[in-house]
Short mmCIF file of C-alpha atoms and ligand atoms in Angstrom, two decimals:
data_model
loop_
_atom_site.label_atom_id
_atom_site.label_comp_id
_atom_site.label_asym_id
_atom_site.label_seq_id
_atom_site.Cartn_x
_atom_site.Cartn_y
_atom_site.Cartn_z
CA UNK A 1 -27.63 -5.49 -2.87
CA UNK A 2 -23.80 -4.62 -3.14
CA UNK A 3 -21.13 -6.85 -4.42
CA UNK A 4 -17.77 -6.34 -2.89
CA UNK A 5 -14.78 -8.77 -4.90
CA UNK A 6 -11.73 -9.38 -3.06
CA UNK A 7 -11.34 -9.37 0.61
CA UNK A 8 -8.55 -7.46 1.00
CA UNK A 9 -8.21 -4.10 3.14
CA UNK A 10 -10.27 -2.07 0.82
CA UNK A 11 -12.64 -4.48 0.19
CA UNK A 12 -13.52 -5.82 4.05
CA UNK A 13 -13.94 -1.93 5.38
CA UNK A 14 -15.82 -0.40 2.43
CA UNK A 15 -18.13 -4.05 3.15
CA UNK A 16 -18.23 -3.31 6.70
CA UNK A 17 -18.96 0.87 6.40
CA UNK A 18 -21.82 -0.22 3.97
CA UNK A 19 -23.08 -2.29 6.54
CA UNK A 20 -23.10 -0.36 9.16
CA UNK A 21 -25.03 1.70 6.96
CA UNK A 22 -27.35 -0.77 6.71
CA UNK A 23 -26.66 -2.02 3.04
CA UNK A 24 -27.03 -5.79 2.47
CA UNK A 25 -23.19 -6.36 1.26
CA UNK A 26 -22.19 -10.13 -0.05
CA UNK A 27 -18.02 -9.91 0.07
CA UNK A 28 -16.56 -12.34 -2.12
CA UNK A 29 -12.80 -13.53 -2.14
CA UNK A 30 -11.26 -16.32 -4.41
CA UNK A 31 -8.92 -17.83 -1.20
CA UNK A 32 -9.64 -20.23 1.27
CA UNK A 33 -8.74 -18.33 3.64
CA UNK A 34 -8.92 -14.34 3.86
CA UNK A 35 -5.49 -12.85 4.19
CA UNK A 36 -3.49 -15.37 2.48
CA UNK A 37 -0.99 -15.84 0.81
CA UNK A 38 0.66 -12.77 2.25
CA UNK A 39 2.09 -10.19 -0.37
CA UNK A 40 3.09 -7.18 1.49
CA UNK A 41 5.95 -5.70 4.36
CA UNK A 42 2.92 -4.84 6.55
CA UNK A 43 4.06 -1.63 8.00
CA UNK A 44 1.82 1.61 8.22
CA UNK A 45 1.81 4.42 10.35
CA UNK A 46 0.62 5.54 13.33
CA UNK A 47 -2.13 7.46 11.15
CA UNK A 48 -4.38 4.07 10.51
CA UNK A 49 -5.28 4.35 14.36
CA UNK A 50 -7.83 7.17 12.62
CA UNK A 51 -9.51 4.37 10.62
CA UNK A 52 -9.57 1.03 13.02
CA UNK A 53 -8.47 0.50 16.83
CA UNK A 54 -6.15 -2.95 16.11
CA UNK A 55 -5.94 -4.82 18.63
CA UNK A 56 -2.59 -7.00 19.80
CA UNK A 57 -3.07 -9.73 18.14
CA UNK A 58 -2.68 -8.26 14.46
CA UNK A 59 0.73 -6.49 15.60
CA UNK A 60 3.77 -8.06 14.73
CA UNK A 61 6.17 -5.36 15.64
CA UNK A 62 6.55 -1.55 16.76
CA UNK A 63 9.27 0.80 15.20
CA UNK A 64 10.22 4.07 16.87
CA UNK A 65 13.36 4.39 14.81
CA UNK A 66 14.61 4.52 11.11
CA UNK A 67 17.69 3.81 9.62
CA UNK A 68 18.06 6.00 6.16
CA UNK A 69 21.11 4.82 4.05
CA UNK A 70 22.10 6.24 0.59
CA UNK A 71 25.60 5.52 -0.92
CA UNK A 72 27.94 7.89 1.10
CA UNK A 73 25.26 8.46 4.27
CA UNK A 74 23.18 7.18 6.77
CA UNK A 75 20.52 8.70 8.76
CA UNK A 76 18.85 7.76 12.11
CA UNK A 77 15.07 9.26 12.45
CA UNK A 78 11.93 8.74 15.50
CA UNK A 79 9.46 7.12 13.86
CA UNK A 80 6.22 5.53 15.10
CA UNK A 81 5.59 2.78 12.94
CA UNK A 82 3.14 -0.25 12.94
CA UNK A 83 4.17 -3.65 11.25
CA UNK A 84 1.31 -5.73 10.98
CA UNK A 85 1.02 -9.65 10.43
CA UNK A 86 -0.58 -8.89 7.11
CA UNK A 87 -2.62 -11.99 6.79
CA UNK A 88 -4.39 -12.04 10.68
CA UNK A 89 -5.10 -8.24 9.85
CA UNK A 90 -6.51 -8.97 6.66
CA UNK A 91 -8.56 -11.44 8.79
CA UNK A 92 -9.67 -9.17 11.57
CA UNK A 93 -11.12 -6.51 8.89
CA UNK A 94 -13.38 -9.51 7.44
CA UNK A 95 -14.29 -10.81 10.66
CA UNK A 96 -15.72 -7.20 11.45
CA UNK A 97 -17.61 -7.03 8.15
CA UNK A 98 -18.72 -10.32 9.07
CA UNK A 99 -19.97 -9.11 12.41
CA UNK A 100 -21.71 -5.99 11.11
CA UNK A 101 -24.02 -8.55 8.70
CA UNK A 102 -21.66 -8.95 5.57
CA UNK A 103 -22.06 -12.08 3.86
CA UNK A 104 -18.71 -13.56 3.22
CA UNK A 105 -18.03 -15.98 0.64
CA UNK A 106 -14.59 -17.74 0.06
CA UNK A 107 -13.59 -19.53 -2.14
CA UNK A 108 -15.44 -18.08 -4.43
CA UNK A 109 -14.32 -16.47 -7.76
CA UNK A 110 -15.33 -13.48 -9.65
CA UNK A 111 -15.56 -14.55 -13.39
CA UNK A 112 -17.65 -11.93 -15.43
CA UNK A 113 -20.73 -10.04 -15.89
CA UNK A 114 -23.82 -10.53 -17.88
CA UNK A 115 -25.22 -6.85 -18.29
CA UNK A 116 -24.03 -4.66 -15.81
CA UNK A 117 -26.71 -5.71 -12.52
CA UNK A 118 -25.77 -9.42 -13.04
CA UNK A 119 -22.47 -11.08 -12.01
CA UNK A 120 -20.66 -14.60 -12.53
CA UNK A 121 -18.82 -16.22 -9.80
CA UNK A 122 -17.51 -19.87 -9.62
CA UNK A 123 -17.79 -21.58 -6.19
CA UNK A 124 -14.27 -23.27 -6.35
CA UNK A 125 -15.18 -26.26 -4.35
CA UNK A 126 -17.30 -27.95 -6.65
CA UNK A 127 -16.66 -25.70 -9.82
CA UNK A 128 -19.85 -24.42 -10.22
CA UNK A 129 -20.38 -21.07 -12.00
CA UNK A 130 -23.84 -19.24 -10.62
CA UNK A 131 -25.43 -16.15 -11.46
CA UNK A 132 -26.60 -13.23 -9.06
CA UNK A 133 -28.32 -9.96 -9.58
CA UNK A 134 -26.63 -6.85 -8.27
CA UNK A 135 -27.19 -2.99 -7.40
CA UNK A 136 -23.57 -2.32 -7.07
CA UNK A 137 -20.63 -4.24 -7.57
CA UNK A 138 -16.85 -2.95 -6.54
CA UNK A 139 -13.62 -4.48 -7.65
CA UNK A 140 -11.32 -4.69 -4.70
CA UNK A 141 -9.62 -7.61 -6.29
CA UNK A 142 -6.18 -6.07 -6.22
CA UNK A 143 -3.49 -5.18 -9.05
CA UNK A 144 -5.01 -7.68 -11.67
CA UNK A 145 -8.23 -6.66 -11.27
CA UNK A 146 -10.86 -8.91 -13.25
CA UNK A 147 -14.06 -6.21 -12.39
CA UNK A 148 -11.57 -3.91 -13.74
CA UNK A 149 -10.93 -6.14 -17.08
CA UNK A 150 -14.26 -7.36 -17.64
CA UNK A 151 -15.76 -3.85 -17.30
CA UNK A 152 -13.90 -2.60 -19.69
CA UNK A 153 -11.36 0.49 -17.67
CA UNK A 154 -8.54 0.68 -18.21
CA UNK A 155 -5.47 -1.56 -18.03
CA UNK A 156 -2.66 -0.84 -15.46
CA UNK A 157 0.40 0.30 -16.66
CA UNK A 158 2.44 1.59 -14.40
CA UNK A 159 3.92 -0.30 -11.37
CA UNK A 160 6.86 -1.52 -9.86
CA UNK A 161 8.02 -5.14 -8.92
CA UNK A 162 8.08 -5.52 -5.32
CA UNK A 163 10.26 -8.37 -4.02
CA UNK A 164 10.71 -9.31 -0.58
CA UNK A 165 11.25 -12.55 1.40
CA UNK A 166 11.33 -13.65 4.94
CA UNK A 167 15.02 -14.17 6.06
CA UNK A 168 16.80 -14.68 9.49
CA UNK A 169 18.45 -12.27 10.84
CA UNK A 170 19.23 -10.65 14.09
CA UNK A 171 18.73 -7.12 14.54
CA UNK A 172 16.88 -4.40 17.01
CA UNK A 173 13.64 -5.02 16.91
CA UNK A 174 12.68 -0.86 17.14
CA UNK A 175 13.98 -0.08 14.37
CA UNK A 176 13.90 -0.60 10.35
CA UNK A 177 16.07 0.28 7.69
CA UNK A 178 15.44 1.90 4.21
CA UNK A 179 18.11 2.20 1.08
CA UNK A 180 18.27 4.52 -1.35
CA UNK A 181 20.77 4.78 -4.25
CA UNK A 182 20.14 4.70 -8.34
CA UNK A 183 22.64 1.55 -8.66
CA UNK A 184 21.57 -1.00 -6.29
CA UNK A 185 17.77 0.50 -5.99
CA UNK A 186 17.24 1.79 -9.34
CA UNK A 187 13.97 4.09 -9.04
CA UNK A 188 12.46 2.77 -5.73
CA UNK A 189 14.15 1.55 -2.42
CA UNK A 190 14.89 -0.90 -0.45
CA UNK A 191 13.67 -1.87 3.07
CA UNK A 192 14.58 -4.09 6.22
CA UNK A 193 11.58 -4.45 8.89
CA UNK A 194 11.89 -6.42 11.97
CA UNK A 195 8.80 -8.74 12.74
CA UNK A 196 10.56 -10.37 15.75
CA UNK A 197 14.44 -10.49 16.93
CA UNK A 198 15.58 -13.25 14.49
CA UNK A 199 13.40 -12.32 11.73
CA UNK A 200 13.37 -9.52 9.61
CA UNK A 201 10.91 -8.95 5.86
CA UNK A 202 13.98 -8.08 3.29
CA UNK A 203 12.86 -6.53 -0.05
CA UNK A 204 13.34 -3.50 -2.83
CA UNK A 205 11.10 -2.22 -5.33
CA UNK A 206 12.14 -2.24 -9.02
CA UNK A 207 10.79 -1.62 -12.67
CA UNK A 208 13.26 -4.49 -14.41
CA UNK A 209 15.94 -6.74 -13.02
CA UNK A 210 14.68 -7.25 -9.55
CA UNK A 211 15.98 -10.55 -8.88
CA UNK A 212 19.19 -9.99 -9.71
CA UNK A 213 19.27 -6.37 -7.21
CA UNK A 214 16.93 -8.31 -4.88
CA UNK A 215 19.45 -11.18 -4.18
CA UNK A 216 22.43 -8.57 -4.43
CA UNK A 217 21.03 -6.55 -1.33
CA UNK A 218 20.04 -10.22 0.35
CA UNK A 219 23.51 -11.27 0.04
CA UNK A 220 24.86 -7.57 1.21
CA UNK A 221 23.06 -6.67 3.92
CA UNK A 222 22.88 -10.74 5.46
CA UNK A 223 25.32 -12.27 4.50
CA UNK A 224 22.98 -14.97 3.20
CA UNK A 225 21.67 -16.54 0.13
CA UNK A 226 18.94 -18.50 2.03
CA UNK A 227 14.97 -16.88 2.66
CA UNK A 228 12.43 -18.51 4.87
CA UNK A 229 9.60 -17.76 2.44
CA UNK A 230 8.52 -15.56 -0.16
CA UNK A 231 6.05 -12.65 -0.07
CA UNK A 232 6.82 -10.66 -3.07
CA UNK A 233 3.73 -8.95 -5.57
CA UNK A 234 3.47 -5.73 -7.65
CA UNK A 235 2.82 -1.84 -6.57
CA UNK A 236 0.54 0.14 -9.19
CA UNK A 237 1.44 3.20 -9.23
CA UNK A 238 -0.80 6.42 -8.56
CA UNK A 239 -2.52 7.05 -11.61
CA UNK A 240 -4.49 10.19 -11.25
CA UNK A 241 -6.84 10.34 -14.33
CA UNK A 242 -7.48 6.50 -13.88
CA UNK A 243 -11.34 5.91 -13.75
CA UNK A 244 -12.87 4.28 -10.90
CA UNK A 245 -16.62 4.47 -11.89
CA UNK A 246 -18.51 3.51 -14.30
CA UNK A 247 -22.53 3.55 -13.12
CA UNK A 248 -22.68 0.51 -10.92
CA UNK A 249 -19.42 -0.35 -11.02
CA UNK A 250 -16.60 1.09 -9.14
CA UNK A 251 -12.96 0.14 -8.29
CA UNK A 252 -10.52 0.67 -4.99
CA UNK A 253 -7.68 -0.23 -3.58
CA UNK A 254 -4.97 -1.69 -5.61
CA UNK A 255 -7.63 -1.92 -8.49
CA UNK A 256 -7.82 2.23 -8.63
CA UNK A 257 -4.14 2.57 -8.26
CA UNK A 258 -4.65 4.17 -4.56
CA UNK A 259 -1.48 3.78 -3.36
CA UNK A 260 1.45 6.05 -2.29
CA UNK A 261 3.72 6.62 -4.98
CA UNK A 262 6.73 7.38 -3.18
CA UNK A 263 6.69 4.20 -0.65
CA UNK A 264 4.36 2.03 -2.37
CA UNK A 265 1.98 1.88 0.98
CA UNK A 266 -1.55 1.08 -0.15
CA UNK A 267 -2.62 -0.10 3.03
CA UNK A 268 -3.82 3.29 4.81
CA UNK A 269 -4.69 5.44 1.69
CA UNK A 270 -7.49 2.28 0.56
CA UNK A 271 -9.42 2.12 4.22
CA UNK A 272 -9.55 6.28 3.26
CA UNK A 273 -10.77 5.31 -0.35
CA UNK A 274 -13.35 2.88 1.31
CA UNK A 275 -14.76 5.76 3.42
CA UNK A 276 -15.19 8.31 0.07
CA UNK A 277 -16.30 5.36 -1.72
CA UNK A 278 -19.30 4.12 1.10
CA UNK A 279 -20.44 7.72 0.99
CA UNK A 280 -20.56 8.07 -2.50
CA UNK A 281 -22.57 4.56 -2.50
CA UNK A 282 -24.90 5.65 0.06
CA UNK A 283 -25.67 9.77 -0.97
CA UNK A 284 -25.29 8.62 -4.48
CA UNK A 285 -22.22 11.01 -5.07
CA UNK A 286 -19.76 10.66 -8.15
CA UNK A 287 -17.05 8.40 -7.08
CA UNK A 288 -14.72 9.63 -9.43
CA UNK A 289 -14.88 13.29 -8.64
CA UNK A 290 -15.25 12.86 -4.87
CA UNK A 291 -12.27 10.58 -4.62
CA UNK A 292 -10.08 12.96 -6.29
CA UNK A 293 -11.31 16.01 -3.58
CA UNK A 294 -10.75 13.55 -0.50
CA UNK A 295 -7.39 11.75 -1.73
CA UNK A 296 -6.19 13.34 -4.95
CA UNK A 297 -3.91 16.36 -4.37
CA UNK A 298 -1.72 13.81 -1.49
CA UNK A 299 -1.52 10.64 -4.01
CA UNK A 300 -0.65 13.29 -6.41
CA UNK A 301 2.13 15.13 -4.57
CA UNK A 302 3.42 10.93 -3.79
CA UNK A 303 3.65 10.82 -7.53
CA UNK A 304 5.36 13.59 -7.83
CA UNK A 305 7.85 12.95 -4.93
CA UNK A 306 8.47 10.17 -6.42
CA UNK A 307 8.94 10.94 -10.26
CA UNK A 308 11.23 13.66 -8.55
CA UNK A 309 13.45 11.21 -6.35
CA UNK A 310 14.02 8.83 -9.41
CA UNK A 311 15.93 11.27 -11.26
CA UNK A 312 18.06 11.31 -7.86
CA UNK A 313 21.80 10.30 -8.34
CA UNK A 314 23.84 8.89 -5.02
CA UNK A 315 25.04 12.12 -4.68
CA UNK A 316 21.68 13.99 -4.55
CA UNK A 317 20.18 11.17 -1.78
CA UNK A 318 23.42 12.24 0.10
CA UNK A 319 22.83 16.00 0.33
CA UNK A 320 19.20 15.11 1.09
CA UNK A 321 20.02 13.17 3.87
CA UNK A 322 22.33 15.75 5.00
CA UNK A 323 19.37 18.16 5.18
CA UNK A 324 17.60 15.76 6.61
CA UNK A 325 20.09 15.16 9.60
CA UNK A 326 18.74 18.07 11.97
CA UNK A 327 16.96 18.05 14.86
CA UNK A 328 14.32 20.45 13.94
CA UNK A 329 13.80 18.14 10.34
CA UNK A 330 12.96 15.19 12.38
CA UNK A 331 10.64 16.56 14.39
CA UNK A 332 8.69 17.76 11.81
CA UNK A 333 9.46 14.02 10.34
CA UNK A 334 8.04 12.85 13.72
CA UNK A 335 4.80 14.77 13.75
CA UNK A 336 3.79 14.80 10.44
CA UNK A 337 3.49 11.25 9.08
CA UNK A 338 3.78 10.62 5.42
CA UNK A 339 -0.33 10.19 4.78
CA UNK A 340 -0.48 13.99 5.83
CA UNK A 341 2.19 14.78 2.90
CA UNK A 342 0.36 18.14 1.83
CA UNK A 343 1.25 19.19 5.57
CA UNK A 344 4.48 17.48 5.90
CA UNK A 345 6.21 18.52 2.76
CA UNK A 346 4.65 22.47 3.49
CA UNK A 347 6.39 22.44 7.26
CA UNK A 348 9.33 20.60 5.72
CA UNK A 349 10.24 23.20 3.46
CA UNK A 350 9.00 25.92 6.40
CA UNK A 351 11.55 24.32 8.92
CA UNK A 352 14.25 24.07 5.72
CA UNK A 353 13.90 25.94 2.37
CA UNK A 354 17.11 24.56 0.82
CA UNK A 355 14.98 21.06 0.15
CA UNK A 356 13.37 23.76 -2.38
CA UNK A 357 16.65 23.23 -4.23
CA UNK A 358 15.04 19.80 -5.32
CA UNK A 359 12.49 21.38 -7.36
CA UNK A 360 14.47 21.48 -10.53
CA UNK A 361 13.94 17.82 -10.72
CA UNK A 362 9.95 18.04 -11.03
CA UNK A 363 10.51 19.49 -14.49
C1 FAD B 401 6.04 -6.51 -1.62
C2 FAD B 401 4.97 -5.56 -1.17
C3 FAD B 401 5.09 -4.93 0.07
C4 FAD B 401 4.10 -4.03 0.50
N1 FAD B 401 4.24 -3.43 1.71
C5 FAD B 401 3.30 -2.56 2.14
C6 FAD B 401 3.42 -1.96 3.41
O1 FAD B 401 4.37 -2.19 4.15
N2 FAD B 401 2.45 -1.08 3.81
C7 FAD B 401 1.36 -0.77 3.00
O2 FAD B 401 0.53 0.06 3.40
N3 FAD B 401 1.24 -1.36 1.79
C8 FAD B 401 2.16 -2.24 1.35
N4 FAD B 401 2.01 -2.86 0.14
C9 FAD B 401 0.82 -2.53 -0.66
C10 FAD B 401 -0.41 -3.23 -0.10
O3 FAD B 401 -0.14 -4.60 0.05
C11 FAD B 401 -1.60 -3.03 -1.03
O4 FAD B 401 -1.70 -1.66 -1.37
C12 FAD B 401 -2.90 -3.48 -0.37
O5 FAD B 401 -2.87 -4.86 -0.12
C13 FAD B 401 -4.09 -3.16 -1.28
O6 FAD B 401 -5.24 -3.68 -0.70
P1 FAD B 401 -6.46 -4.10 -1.62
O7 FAD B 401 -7.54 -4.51 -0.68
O8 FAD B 401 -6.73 -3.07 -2.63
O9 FAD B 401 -5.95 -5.36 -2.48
P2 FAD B 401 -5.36 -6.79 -2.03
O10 FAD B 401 -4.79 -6.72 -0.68
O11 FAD B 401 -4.53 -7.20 -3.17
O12 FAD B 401 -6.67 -7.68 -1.96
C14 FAD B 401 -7.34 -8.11 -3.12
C15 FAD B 401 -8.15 -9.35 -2.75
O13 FAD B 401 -8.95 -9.71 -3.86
C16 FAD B 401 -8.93 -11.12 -4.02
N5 FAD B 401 -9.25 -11.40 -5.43
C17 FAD B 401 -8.51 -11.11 -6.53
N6 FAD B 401 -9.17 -11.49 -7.65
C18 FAD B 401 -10.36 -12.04 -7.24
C19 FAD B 401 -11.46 -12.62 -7.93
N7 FAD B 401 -11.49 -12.70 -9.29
N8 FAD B 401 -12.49 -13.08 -7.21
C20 FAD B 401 -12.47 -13.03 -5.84
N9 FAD B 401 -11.46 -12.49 -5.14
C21 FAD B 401 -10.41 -12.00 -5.83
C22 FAD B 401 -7.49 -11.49 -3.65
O14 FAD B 401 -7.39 -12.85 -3.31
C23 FAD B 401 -7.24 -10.56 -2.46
O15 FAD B 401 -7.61 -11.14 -1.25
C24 FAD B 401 2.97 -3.76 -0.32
C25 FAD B 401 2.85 -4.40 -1.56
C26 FAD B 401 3.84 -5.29 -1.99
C27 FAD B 401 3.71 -5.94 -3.33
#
């Protein structure tokens, strides 16, 4: 019997994998409703088409273009780019665990353990607390993990505030924007994705301040003070000698940190987690040494992208932008999506060896 808390991405495919491996999987998520409230811009790449065929009615939007922008430069790039409507995805990856013989219960809470094979969770309806015995149990349950807590690893540390809101505003539908510059998007970015002609998801990553740069940029870029609704949360960032297993417990997703550093997509790099973690479930393999032989090295060269573009002044985003401006750059851009970014960054520097100039900054 396997325990999966939170029905989120990580924790509906790792349920439905385990089921399709025959495991009897009870998926348990604190909402009434799986996929809600939304907390995330929704776009991934064409790379997830490896993990799940989606079908229509989870797409929101396609992007074949992006706009870069630093301080003194701006950048057009092909893209092929999915933007999902987060919450009818979320959704459609429970309703296939459901349909490979998970047992999913909402509204239900995860509260604690009582030795390591038993688990508490409070039905919220009639706030009752029961008791059931487990083989396995995984924390899926996102950034605040309570597995995580009441198992006793470790406490996240490192993220970034991620705000974003729903505004109106007319724009080309194919393509979305990104911003880069240390003054208005201190150590992160900030993004502009079209969901529909008169609606666009408007938001910036930041350690401190956020409101105050996140209603700068609103106010810049619209022309507005007004958002249609909120769907702002937290990014952890990679942590690569985080634990993820303990015996019977193990942690994915948001909960293990698995996301990419440099854009603060966890979407893609958690259904890979689920398929490490199902096979480490099911051939009794060590979690925490597998998952850093399937997914390590790439979340680790994010991290280190990433700790490398926040020492980055406008200047430096410029002149990478300039290098990025060729023909030959965004092909590679093109073929090489950024969850291959061992292969991308090796035929990046290939196609262009002054981006080897940016090295200095890893030390
Ligand atoms: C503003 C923002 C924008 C983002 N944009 C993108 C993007 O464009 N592309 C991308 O790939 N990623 C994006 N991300 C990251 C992405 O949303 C996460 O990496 C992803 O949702 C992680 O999936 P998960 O299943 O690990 O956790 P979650 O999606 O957080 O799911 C956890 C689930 O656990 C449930 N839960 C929590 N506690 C309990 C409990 N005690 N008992 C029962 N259930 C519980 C929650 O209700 C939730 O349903 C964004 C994040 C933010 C904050």
């Amino acid at each position: 019997m396997i325990t999966i808390i939170g029905a989120g991405p990580a924790g509906s495919y790792l349920a439905y994998l385990l089921a399709k491996k025959g495991k009897e999987v009870t998926l348990i998520e604190e909402h009434k409703k799986v996929g809600s409230p939304v907390q995330c811009t929704g776009i991934v790449t064409g790379s997830i088409k490896k993990f799940i065929k989606l079908p229509d009615k989870v797409i929101a939007n396609k992007c074949n273009k992006v706009v870069v922008v630093s301080k003194n430069n701006r950048i057009e790039a092909n893209v092929d780019e999915i933007v999902l409507w987060r919450n009818k995805f979320d959704e459609f990856m429970a309703n296939r665990a459901s349909d490979a013989g998970v047992k999913i219960l909402t509204n239900h809470k995860f509260i604690g353990f009582n030795g390591r094979h038993a688990i508490k969770i409070k039905d919220k309806k009639n706030d009752k607390t029961k008791e059931s015995i487990v083989d396995y149990v995984v924390g899926a349950d996102g950034i605040s993990s309570k597995v995580s807590k009441e198992a006793g690893f470790e406490k996240i540390t490192k993220f970034y505030y991620g705000m974003q809101a729903k505004v109106k505003l007319k724009i080309d539908t194919e393509t979305f924007e990104t911003y880069f510059s240390n003054t208005n998007f201190p150590e992160f970015f900030g993004w502009v994705v079209p969901e529909s002609e008169e609606i666009v998801r408007l938001g910036l990553g930041t350690k401190q301040n956020t409101k105050d740069y996140f209603h700068h940029f609103l106010e810049k870029r619209t022309g507005k003070k007004e958002v249609l609704c909120w769907e702002s949360g937290i990014f952890p960032i990679y942590d690569p000698n985080k634990i993820i297993q303990k015996d019977n417990i193990f942690l994915i997703g948001d909960a293990a940190t698995q996301g990419k550093a440099t854009t603060g997509g966890g979407i893609i790099p958690s259904l890979k987690a689920a398929k490490t973690l199902c096979n480490c479930i099911v051939n009794k393999k060590d979690y925490n040494k597998q998952f850093k032989k399937e997914s390590g090295k790439e979340l680790l060269l994010h991290l280190k992208i990433r700790n490398m573009l926040n020492k980055f002044s406008d200047k430096d985003y410029s002149y990478l932008l300039n290098l990025m401006n060729q023909k030959r750059i965004e092909k590679t851009l093109k073929k090489y999506d950024r969850d291959r970014p061992i292969t991308l960054l090796t035929n990046l520097l290939l196609k262009e060896p002054r981006f080897l100039s940016f090295s200095k900054f890893l030390f």
